[in-house]
PDB file of C-alpha atoms (C1' of nucleotides) in Angstrom:
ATOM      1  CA  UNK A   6      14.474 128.423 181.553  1.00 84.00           C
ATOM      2  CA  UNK A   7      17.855 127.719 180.532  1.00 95.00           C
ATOM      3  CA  UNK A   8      19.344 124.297 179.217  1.00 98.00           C
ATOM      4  CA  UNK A   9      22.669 123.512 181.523  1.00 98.00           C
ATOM      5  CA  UNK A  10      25.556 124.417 179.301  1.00 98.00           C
ATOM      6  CA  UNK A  11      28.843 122.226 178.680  1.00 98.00           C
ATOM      7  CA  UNK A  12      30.682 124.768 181.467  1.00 98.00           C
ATOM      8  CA  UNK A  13      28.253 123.736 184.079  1.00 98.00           C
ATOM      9  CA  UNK A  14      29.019 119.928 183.729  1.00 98.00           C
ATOM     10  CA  UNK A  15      33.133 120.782 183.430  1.00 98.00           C
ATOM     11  CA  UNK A  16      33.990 120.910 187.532  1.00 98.00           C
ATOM     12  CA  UNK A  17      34.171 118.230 190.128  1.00 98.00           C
ATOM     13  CA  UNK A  18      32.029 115.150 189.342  1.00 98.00           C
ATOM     14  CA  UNK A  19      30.333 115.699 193.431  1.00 98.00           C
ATOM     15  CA  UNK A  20      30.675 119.379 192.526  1.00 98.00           C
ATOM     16  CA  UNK A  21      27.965 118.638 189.528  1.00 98.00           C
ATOM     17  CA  UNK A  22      26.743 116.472 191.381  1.00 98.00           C
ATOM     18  CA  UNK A  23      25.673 118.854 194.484  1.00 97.00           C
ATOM     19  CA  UNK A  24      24.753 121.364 191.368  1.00 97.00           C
ATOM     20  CA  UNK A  25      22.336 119.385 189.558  1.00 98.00           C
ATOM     21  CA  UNK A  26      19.634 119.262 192.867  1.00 97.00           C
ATOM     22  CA  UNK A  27      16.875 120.938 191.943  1.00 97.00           C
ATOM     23  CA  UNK A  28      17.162 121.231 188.342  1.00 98.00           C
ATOM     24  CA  UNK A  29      14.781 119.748 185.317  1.00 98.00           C
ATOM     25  CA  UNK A  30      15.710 117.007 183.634  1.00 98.00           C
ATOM     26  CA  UNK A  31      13.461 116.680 180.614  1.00 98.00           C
ATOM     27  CA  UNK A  32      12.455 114.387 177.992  1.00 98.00           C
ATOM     28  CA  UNK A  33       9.992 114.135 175.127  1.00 98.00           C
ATOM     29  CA  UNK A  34       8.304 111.157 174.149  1.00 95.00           C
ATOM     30  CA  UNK A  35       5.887 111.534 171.097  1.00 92.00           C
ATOM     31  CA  UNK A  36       5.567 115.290 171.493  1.00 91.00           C
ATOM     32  CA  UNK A  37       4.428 114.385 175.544  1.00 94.00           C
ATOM     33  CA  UNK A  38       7.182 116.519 177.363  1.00 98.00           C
ATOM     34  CA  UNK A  39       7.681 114.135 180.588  1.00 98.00           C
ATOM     35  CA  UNK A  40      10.096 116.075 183.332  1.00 98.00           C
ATOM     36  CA  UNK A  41      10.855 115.810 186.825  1.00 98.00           C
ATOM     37  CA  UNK A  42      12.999 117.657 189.045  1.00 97.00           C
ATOM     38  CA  UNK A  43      16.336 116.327 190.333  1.00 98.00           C
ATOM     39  CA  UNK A  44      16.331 115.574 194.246  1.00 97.00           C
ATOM     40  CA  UNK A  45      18.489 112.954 194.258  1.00 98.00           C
ATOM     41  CA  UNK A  46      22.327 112.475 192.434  1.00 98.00           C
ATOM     42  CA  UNK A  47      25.758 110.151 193.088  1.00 98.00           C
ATOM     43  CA  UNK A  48      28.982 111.076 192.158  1.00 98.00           C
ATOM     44  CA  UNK A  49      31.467 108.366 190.522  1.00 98.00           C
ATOM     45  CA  UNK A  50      34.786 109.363 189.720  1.00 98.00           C
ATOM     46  CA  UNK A  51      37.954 107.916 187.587  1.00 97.00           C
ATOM     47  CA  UNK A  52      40.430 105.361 188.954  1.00 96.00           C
ATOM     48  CA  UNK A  53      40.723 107.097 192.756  1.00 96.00           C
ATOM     49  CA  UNK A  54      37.026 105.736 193.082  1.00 97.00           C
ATOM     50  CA  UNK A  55      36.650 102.139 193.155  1.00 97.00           C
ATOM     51  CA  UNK A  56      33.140 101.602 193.047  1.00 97.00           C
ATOM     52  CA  UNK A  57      33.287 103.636 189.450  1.00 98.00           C
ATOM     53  CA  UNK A  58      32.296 101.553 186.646  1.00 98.00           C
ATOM     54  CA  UNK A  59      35.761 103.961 185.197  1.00 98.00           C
ATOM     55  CA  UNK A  60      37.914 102.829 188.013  1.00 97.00           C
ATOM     56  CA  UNK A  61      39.731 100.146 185.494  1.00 95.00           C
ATOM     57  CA  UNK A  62      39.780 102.129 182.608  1.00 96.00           C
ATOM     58  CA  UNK A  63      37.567 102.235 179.440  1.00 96.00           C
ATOM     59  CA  UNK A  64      35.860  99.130 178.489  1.00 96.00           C
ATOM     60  CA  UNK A  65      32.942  99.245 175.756  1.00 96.00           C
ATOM     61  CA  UNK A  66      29.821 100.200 178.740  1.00 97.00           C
ATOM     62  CA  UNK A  67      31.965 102.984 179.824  1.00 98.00           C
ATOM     63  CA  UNK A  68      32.674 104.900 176.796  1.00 98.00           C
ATOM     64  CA  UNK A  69      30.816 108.306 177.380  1.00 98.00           C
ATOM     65  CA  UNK A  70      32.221 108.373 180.676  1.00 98.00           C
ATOM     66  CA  UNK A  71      35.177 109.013 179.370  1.00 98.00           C
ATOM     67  CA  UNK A  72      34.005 111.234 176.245  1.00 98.00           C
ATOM     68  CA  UNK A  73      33.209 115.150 176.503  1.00 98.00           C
ATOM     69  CA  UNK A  74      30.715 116.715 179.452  1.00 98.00           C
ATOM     70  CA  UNK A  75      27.451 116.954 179.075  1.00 98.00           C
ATOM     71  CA  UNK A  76      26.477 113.436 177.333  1.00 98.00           C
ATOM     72  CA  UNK A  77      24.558 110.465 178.946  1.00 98.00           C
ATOM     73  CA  UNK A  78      25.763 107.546 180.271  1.00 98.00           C
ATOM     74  CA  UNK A  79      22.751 104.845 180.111  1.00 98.00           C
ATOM     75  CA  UNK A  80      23.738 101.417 181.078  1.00 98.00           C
ATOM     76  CA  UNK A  81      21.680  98.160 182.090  1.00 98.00           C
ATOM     77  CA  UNK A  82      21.813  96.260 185.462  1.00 97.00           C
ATOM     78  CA  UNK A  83      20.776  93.633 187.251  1.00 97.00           C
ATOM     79  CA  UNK A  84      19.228  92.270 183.930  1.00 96.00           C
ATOM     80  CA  UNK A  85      16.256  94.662 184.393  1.00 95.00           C
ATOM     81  CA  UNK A  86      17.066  98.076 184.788  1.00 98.00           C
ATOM     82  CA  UNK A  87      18.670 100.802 183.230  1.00 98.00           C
ATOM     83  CA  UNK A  88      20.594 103.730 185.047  1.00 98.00           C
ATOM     84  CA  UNK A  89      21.005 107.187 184.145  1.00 98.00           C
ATOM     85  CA  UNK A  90      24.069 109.324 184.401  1.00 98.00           C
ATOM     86  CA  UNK A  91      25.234 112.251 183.109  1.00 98.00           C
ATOM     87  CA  UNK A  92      28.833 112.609 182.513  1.00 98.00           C
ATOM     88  CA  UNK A  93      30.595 115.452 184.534  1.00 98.00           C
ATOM     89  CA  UNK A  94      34.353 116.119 185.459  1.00 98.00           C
ATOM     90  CA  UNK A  95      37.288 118.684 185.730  1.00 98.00           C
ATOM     91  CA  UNK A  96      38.875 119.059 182.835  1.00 97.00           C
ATOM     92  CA  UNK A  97      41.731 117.634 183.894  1.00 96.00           C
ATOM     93  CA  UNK A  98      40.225 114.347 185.217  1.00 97.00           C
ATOM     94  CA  UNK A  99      39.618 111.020 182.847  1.00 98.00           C
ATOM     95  CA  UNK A 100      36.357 109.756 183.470  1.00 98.00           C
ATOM     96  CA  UNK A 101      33.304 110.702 185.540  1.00 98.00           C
ATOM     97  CA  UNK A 102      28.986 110.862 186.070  1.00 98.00           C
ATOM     98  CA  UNK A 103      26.599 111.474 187.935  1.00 98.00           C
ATOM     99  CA  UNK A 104      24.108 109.416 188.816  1.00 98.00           C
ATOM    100  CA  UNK A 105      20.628 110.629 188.842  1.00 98.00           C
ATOM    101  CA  UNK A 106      18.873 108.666 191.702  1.00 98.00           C
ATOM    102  CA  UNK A 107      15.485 109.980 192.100  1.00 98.00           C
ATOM    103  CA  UNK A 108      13.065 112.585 190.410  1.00 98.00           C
ATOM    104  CA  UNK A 109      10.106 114.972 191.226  1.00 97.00           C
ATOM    105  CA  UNK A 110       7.272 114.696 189.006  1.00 97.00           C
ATOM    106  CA  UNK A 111       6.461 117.382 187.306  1.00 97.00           C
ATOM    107  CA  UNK A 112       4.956 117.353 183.859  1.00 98.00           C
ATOM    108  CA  UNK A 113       3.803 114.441 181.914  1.00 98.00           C
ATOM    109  CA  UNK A 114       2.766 112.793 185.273  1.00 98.00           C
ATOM    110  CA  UNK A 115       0.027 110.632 183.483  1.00 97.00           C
ATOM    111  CA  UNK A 116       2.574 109.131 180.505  1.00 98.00           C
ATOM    112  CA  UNK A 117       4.933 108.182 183.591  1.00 98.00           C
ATOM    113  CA  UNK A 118       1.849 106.737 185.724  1.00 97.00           C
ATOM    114  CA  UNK A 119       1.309 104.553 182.389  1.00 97.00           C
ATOM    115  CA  UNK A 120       5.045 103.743 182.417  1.00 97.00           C
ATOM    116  CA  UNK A 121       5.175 102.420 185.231  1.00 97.00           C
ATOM    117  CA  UNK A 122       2.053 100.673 185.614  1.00 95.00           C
ATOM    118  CA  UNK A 123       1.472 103.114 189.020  1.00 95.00           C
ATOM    119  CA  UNK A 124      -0.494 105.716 190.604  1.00 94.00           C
ATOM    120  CA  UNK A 125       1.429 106.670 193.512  1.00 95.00           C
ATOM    121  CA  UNK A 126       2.893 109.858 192.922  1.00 96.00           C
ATOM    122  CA  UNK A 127       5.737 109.256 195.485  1.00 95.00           C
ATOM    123  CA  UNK A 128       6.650 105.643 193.750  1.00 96.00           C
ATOM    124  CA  UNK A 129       6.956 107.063 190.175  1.00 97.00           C
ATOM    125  CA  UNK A 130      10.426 108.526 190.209  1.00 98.00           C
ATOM    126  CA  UNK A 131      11.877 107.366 193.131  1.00 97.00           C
ATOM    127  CA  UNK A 132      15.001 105.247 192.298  1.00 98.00           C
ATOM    128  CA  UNK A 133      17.408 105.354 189.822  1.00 98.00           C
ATOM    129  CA  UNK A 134      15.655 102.199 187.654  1.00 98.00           C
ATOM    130  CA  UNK A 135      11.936 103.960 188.422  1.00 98.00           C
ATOM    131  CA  UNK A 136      13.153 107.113 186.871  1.00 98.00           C
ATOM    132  CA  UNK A 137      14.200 105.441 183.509  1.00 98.00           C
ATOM    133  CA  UNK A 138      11.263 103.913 183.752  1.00 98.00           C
ATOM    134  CA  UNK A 139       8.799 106.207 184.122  1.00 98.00           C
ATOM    135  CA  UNK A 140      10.837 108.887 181.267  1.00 98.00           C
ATOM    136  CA  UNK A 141      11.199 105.902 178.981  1.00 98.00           C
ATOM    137  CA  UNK A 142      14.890 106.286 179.098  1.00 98.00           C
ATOM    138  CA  UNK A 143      16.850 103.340 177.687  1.00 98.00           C
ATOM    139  CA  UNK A 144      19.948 102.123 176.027  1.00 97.00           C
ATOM    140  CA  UNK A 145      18.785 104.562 172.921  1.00 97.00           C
ATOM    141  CA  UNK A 146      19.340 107.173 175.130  1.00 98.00           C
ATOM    142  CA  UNK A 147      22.770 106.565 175.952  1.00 98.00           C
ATOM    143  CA  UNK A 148      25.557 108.527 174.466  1.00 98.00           C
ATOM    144  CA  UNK A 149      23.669 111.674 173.320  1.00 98.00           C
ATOM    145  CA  UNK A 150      24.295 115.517 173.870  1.00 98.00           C
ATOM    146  CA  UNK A 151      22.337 117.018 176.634  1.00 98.00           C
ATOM    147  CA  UNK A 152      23.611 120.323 176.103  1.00 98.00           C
ATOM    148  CA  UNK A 153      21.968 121.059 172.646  1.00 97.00           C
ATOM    149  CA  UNK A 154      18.121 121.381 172.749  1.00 95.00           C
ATOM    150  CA  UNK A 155      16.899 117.957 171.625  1.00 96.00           C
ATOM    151  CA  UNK A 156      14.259 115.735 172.924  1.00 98.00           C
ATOM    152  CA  UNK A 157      16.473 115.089 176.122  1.00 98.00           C
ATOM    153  CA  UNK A 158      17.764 117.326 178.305  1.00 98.00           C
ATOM    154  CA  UNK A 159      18.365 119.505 181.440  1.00 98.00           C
ATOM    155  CA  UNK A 160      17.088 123.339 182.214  1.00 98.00           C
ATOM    156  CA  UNK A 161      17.670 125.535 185.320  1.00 95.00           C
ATOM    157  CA  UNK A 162      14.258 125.692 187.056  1.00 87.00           C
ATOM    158  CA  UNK A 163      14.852 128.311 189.694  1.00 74.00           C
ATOM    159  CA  UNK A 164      11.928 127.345 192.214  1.00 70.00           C
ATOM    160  CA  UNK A 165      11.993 126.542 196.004  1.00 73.00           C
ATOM    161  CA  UNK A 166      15.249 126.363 197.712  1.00 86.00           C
ATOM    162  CA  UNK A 167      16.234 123.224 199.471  1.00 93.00           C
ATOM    163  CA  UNK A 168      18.458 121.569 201.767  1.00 96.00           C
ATOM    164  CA  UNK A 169      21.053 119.413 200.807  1.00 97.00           C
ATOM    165  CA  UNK A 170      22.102 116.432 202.813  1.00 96.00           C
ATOM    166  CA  UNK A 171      24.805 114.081 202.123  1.00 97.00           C
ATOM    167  CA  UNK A 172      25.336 110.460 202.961  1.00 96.00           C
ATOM    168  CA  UNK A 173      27.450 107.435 201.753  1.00 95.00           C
ATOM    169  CA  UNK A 174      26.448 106.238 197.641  1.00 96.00           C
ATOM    170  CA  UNK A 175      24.256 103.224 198.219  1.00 95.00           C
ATOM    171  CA  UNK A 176      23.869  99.695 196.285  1.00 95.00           C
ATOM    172  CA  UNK A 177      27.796  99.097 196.245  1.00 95.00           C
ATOM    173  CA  UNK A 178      30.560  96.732 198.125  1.00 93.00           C
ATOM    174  CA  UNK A 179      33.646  99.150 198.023  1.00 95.00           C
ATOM    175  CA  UNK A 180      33.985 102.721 198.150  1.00 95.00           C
ATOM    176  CA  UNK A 181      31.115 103.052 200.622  1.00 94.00           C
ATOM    177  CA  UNK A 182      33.154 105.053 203.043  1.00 95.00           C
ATOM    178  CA  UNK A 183      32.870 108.251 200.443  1.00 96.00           C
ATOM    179  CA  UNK A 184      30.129 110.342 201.235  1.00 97.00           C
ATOM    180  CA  UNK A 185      28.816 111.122 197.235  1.00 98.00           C
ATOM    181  CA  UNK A 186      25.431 110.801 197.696  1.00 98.00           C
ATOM    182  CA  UNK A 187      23.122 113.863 197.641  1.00 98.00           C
ATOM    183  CA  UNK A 188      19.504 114.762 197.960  1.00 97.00           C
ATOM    184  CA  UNK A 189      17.208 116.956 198.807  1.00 96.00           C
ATOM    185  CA  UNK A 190      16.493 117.022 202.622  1.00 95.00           C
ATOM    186  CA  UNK A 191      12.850 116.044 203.031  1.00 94.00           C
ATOM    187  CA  UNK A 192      11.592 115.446 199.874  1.00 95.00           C
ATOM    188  CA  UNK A 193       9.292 112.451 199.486  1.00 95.00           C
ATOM    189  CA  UNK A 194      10.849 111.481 196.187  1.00 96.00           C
ATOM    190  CA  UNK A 195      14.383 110.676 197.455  1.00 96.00           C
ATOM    191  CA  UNK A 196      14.891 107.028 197.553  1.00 92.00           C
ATOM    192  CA  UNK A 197      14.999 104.699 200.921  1.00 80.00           C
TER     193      UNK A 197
ATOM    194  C1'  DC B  16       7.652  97.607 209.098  1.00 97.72           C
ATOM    195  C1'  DA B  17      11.705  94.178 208.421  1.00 97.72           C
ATOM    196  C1'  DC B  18      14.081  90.974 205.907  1.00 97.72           C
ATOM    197  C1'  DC B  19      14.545  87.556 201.844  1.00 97.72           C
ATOM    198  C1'  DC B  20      14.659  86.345 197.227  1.00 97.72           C
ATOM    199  C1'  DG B  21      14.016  85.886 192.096  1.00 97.72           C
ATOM    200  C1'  DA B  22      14.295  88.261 187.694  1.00 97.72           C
ATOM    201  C1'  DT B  23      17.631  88.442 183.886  1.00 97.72           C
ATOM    202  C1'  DT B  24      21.960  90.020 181.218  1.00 97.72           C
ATOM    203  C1'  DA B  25      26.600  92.352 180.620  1.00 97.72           C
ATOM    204  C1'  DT B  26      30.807  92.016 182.616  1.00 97.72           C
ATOM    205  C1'  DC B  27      34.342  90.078 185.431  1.00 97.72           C
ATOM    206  C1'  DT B  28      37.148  86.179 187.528  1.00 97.72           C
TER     207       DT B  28
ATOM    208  C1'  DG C  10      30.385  80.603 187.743  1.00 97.72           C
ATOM    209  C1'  DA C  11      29.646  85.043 190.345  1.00 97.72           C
ATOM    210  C1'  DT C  12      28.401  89.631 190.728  1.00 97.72           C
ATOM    211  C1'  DA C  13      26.062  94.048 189.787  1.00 97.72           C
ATOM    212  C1'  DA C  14      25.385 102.108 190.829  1.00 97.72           C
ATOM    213  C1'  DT C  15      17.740  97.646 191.348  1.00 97.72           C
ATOM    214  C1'  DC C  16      12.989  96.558 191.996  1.00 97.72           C
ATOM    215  C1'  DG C  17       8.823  94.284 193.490  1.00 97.72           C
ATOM    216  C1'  DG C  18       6.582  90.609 195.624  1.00 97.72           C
ATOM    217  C1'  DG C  19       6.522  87.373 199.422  1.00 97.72           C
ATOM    218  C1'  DT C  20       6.647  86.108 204.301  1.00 97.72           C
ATOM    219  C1'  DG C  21       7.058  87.104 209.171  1.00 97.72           C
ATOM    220  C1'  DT C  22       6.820  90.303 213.185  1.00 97.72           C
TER     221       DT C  22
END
DNA sequence: CACCCGATTATCT
DNA sequence: GATAATCGGGTGT
C-alpha cells in the first residue's frame, strides 16, 4: 500500500475528488491505527465556486486551502463539529479541497465505537462531523502534510471496484446547482 | 419515516 | 445579530 503522493492531489479539485473514492484514509491514535475507506468526497473550488469557504479570498480559517497539495484543511462548524478536507487543485488554480463526507470502517473499529459513544457500524463514519469524530480528528490536525508518512494520512487500497454516482454538494445555500458531490453507489456508509 | 429544533462558536453583515 | 460544507433528539404521521 502506497501513501497518495503530492502529484495525485495536483489536478482538478472534483478530479481528486472523484480519485480519492475508495482509498484509505488513516490515522493513529496512541499506536491504535484507526482507518476507513473513502466512499464519500465534495469538491470546493477558488472564487468561480461560491459556496467555497476560498470564494472571497484568504482569511485566517482558509489558509491551507490556499497553501501546497496534499495538507489538511480542518475547520469547526456549527459550534460542534469539525470537517475534514484535504487540499487539492491544478497547479494553476488558487485555492481548493476536498471534502471527505463519509468513511468505511475498517480498522480500529472498537476505538471509533468508543469515539463516538456507538455501536452501529453504519452510524460510525457516516457524515463529515461523524468521521472526525470517530478518527479523533480535530483542529490539531489541521494544516499538516499528508503526503509524508506520519500518524495521518492516505494509502491506495486497491480492493473492490465501485460505482460512482454524482449529485449536487449538500448542507449549502448557493452553488447547489454544481454537481461536486461523489460517492460510492450503494454503500451503506454514504451519508443521507 | 418525516419534519423541527437546539447546541455552540467562528465568521460575516 | 445572523449564518454556517452538522448532528442527535424530539414529536407527529
Amino acid at each position: 500500500m502506497k501513501i497518495l503522493d503530492r502529484n495525485f492531489y495536483m489536478r482538478d479539485t472534483e478530479v481528486v475528488a472523484r480519485a480519492l473514492l475508495g482509498k484509505l484514509l488513516v490515522h493513529y491514535i496512541d499506536d491504535h491505527m484507526l482507518s476507513g475507506l473513502i466512499v464519500e468526497t465534495e469538491a470546493y473550488r477558488a472564487d468561480d465556486d461560491p459556496a467555497s469557504h476560498a470564494c472571497r479570498g484568504k482569511i485566517t480559517r482558509n489558509i491551507p486551502m490556499f497553501g501546497p497539495v496534499g495538507y489538511s484543511y480542518v475547520y469547526f462548524i456549527y459550534g460542534n463539529h469539525f470537517c475534514f478536507n484535504i487540499v487539492a487543485k491544478a497547479k494553476n488554480q488558487p485555492a481548493g479541497a476536498v471534502l471527505i463526507r463519509a468513511l468505511e470502517p475498517i480498522k480500529g473499529i472498537e476505538v471509533m465505537q468508543k469515539h463516538r459513544n456507538q455501536t452501529n457500524l453504519s452510524n460510525l463514519t457516516n457524515g463529515p462531523g461523524k468521521l472526525t469524530q470517530a478518527l479523533n480528528i480535530s483542529k490539531e490536525q489541521n494544516a499538516l502534510d499528508l503526503t509524508t508518512q506520519g500518524k495521518l494520512y492516505v494509502v491506495d487500497y486497491d480492493t473492490k471496484s465501485h460505482v460512482i454516482e454524482t449529485s449536487c454538494r449538500v448542507g449549502i445555500r448557493v452553488g447547489t446547482e454544481k454537481k461536486w458531490r461523489f460517492y460510492c453507489k450503494g454503500n451503506v456508509n454514504v451519508s443521507k
